[in-house]
mmCIF file with all atom_site columns, C-alpha atoms in Angstrom:
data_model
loop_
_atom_site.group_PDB
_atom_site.id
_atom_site.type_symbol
_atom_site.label_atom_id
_atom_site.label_alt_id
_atom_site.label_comp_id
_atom_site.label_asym_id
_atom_site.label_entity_id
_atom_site.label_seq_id
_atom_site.pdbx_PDB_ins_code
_atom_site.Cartn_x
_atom_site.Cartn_y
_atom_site.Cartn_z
_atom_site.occupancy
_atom_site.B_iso_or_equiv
_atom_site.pdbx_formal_charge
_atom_site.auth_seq_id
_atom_site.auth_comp_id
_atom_site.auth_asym_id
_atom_site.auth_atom_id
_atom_site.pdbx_PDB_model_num
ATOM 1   C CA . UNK A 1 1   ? 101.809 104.315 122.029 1.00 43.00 ? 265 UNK A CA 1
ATOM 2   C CA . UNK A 1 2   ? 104.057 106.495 124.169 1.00 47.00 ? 266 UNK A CA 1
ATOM 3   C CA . UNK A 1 3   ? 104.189 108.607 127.086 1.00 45.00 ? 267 UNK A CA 1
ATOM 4   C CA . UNK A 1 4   ? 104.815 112.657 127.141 1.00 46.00 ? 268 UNK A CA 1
ATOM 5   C CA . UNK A 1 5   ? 108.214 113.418 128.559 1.00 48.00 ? 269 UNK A CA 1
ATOM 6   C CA . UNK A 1 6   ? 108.264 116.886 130.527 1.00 44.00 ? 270 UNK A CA 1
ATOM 7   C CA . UNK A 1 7   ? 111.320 119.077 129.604 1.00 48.00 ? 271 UNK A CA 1
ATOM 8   C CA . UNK A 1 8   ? 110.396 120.784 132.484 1.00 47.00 ? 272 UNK A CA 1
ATOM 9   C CA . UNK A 1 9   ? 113.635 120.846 135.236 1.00 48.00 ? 273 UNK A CA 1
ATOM 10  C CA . UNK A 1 10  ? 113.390 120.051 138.884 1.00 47.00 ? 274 UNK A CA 1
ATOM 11  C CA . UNK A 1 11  ? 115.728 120.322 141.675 1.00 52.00 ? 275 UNK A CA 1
ATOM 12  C CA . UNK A 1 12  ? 117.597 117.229 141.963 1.00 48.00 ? 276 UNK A CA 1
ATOM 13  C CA . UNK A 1 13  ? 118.931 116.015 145.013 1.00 51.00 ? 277 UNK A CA 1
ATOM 14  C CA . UNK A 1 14  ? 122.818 116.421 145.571 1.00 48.00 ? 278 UNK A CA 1
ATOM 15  C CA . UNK A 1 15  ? 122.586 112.362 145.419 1.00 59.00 ? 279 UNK A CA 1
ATOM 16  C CA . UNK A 1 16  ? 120.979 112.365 142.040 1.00 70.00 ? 280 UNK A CA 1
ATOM 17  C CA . UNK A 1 17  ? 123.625 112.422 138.969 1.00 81.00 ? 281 UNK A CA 1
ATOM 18  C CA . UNK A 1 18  ? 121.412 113.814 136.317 1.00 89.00 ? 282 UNK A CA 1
ATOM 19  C CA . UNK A 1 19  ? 119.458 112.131 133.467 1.00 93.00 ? 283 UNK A CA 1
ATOM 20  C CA . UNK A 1 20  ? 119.295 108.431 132.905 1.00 88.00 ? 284 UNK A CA 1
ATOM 21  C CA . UNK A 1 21  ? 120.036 107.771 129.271 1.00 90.00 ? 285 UNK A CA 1
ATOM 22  C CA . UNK A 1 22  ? 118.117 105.227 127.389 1.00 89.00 ? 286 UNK A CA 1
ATOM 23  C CA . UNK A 1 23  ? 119.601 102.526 125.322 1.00 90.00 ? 287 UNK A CA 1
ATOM 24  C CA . UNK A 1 24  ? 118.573 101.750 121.731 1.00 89.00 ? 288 UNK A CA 1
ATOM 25  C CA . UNK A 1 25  ? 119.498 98.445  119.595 1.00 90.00 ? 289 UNK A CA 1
ATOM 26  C CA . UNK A 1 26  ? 118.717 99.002  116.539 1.00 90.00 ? 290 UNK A CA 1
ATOM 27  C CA . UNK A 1 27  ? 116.933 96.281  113.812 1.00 89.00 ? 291 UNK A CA 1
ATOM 28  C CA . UNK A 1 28  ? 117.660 94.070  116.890 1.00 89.00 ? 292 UNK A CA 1
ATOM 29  C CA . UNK A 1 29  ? 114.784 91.767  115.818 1.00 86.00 ? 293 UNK A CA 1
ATOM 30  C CA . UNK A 1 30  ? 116.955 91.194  112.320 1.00 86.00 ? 294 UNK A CA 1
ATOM 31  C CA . UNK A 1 31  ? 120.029 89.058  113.805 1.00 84.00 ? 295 UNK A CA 1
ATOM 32  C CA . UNK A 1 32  ? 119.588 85.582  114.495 1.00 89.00 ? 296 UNK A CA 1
ATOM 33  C CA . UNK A 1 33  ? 120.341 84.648  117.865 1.00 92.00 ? 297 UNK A CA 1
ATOM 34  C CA . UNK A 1 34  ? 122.807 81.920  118.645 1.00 94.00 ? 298 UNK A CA 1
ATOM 35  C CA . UNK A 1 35  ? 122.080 78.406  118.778 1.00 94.00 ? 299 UNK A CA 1
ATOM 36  C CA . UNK A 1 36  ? 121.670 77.015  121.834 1.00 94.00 ? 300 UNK A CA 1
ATOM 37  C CA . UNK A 1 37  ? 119.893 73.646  121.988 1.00 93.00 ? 301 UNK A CA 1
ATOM 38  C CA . UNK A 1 38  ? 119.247 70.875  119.689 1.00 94.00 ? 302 UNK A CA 1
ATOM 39  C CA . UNK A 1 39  ? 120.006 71.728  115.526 1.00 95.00 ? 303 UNK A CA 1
ATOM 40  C CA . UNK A 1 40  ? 116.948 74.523  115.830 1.00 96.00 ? 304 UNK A CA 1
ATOM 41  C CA . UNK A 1 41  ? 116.603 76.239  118.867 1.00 96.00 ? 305 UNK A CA 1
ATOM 42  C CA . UNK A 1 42  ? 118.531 79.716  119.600 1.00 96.00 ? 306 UNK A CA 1
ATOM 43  C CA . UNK A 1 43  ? 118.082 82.600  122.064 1.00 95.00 ? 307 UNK A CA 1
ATOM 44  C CA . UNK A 1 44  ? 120.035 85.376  122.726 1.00 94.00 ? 308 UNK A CA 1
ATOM 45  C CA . UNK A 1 45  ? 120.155 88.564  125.033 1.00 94.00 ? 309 UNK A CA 1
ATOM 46  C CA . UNK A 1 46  ? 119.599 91.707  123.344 1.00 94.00 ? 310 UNK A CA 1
ATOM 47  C CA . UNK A 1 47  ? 119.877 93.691  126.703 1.00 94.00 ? 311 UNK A CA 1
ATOM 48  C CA . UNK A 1 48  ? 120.123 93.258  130.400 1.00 94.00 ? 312 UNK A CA 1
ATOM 49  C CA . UNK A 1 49  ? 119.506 95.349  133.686 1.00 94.00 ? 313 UNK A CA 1
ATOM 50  C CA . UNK A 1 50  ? 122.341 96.649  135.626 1.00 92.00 ? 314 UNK A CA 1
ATOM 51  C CA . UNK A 1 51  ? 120.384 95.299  138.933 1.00 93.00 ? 315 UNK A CA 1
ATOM 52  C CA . UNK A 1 52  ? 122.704 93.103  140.364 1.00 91.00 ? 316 UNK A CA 1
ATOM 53  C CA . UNK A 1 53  ? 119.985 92.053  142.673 1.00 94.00 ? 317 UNK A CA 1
ATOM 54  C CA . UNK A 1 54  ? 117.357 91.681  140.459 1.00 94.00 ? 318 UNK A CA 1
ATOM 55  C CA . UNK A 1 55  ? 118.292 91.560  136.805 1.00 95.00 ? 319 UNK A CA 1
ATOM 56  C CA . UNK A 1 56  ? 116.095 91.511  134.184 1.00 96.00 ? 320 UNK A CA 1
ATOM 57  C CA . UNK A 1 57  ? 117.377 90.095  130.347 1.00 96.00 ? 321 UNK A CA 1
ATOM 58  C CA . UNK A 1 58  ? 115.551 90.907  127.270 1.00 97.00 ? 322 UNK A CA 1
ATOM 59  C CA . UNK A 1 59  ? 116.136 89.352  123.915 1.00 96.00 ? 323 UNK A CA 1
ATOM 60  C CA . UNK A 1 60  ? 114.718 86.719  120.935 1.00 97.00 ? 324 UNK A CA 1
ATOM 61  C CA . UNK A 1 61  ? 114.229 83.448  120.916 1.00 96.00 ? 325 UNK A CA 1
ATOM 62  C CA . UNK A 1 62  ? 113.944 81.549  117.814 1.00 96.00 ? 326 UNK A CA 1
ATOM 63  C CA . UNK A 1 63  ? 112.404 77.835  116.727 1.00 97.00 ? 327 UNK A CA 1
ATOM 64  C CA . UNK A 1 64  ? 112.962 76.133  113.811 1.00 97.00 ? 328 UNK A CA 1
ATOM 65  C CA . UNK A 1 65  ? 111.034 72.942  112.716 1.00 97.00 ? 329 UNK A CA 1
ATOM 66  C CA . UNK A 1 66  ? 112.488 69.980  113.831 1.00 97.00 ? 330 UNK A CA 1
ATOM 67  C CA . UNK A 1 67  ? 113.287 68.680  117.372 1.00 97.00 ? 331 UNK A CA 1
ATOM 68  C CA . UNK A 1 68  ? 111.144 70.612  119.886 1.00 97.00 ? 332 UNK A CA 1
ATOM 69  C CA . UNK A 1 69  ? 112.586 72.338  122.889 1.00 97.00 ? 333 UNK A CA 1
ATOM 70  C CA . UNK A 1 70  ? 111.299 71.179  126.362 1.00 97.00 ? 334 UNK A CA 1
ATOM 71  C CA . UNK A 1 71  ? 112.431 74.030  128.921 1.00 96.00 ? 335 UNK A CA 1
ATOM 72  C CA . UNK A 1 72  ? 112.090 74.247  132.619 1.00 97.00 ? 336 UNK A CA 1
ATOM 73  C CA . UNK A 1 73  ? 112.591 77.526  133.899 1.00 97.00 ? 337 UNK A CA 1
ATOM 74  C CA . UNK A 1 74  ? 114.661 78.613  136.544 1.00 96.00 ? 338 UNK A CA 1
ATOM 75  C CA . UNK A 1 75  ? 113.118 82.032  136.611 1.00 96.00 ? 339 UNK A CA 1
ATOM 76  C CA . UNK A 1 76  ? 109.943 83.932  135.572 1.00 97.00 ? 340 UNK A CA 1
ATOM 77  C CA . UNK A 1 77  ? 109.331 85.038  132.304 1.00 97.00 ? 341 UNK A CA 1
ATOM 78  C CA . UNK A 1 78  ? 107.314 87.104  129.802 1.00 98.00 ? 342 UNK A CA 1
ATOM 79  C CA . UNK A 1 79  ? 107.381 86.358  125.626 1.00 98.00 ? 343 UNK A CA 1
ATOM 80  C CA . UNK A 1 80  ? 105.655 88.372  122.688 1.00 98.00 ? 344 UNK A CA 1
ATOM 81  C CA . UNK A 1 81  ? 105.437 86.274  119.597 1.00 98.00 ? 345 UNK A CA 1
ATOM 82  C CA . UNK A 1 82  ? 106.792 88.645  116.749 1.00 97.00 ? 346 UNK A CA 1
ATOM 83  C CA . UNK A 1 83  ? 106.786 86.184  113.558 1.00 97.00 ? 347 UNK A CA 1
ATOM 84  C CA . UNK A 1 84  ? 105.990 82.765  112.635 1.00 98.00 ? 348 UNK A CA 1
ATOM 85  C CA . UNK A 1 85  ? 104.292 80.669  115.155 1.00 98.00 ? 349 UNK A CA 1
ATOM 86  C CA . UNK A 1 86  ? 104.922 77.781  117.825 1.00 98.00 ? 350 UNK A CA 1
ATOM 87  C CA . UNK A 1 87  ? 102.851 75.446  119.450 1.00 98.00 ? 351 UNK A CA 1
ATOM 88  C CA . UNK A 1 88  ? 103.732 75.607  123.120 1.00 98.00 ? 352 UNK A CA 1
ATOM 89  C CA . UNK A 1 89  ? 102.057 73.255  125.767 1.00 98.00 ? 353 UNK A CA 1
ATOM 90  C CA . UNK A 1 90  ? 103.091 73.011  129.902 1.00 97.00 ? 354 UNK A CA 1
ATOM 91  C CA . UNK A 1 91  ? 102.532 70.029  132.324 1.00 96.00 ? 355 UNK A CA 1
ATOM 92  C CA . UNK A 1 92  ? 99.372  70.692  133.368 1.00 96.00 ? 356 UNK A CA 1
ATOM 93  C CA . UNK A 1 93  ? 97.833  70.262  130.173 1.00 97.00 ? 357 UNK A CA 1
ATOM 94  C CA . UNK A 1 94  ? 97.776  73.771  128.908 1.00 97.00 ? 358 UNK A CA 1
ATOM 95  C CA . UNK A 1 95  ? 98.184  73.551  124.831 1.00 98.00 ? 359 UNK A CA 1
ATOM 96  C CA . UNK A 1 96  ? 98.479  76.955  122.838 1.00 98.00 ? 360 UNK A CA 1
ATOM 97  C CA . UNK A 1 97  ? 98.839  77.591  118.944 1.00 98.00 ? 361 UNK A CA 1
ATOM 98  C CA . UNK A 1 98  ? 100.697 80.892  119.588 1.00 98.00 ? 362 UNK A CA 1
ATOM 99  C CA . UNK A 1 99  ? 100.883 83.642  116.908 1.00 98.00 ? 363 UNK A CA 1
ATOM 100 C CA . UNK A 1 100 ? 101.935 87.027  116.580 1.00 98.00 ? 364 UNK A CA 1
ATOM 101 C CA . UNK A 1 101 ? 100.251 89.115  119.568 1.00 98.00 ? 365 UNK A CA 1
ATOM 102 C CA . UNK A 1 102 ? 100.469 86.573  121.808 1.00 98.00 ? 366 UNK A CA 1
ATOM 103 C CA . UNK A 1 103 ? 101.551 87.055  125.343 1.00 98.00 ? 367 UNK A CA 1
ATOM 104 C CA . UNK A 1 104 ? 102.555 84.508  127.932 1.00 98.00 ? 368 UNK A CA 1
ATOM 105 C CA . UNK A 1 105 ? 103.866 84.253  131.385 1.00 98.00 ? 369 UNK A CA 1
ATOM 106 C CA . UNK A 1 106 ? 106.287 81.348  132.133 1.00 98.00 ? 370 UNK A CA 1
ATOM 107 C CA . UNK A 1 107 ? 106.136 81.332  136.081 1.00 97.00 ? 371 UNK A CA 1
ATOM 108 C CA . UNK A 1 108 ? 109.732 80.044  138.091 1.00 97.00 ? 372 UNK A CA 1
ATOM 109 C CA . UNK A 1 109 ? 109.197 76.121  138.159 1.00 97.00 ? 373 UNK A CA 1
ATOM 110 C CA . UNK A 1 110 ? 107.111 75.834  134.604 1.00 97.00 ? 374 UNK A CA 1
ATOM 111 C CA . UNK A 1 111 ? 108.191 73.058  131.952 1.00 98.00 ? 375 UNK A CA 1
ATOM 112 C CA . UNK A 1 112 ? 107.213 74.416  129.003 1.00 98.00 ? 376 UNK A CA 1
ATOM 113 C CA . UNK A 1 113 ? 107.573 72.318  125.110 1.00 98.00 ? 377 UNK A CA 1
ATOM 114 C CA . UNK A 1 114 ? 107.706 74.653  122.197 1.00 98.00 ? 378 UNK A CA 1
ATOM 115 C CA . UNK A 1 115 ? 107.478 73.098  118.546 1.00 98.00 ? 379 UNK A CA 1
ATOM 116 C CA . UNK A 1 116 ? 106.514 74.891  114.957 1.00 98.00 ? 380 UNK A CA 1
ATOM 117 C CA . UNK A 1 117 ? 105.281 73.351  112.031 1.00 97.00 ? 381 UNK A CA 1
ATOM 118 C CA . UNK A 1 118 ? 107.877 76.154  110.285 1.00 97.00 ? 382 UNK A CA 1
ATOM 119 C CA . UNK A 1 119 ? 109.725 78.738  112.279 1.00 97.00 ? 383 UNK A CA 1
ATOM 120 C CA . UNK A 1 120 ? 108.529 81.093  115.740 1.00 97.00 ? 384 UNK A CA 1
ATOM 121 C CA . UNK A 1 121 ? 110.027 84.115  116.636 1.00 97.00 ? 385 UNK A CA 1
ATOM 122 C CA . UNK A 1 122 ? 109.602 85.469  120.393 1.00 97.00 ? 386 UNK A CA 1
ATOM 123 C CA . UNK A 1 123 ? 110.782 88.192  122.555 1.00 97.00 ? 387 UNK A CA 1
ATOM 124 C CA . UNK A 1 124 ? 110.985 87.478  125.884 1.00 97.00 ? 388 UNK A CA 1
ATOM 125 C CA . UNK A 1 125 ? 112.042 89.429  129.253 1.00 97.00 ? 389 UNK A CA 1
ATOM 126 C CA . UNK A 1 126 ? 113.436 87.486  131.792 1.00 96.00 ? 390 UNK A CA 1
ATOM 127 C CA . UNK A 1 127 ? 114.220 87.849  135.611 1.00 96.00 ? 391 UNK A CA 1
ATOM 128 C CA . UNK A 1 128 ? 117.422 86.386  135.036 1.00 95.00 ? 392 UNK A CA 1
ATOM 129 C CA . UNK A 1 129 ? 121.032 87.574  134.542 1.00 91.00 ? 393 UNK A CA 1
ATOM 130 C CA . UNK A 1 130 ? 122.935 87.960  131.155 1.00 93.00 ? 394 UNK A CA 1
ATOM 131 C CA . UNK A 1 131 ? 123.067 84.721  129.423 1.00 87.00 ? 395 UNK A CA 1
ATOM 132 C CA . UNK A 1 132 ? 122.254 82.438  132.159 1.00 90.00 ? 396 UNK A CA 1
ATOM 133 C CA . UNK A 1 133 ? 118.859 80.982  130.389 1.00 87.00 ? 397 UNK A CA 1
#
């Protein structure tokens, strides 16, 4: 899926610099993140915004069996399950066996426990700043 990009040129403004470049990470899904709770949970930003007012983070977050990971978020966020699976449940009884394809929304305020059976991969996008999950 992709959009059509118009080669086409338009007058820019005198405040407009030119073309925005976009930003490629290559076989970014292929490096573990870092660790960052427990012996099995790490996360790691792949990319973030240069919107100092709003930033928005993008990156993996990865489970391993063993201890789960209870999370309360300080911010909202969005996660694609890429590999694996996780079983993820929130305080108002919500209980999901999440596997690849899966989309979820993690609203500002949510407490959300992930565990696997084996191993979960997501990729989440974050209203957050670099490295402040």
């Amino acid at each position: 899926m992709g959009a059509i990009i118009s080669k086409a040129k338009s007058k820019m403004s005198s405040s407009e610099k030119g073309p925005v470049a976009m930003t490629y990470f290559a076989k970014a899904q292929t490096v573990k993140p870092p660790l960052i709770a427990n012996e099995n949970a790490f996360l790691g930003d792949t990319a973030t915004s240069t919107d100092t007012d709003k930033p928005i983070s993008a990156g993996f977050y990865r489970l391993e069996k063993g201890t789960p990971l209870v999370y309360e978020y300080t911010y909202h966020e969005m996660k694609v399950i890429v590999e694996g699976s996780f079983d993820i449940s929130d305080e108002s009884g919500n209980k999901v066996h999440a596997v690849p394809g899966d989309v979820f929304y993690f609203p500002k305020g949510s407490k959300i426990t992930f565990t696997t059976e084996d191993y979960g991969l997501g990729f989440f996008v974050g209203q957050r700043a670099k490295d402040s999950a």
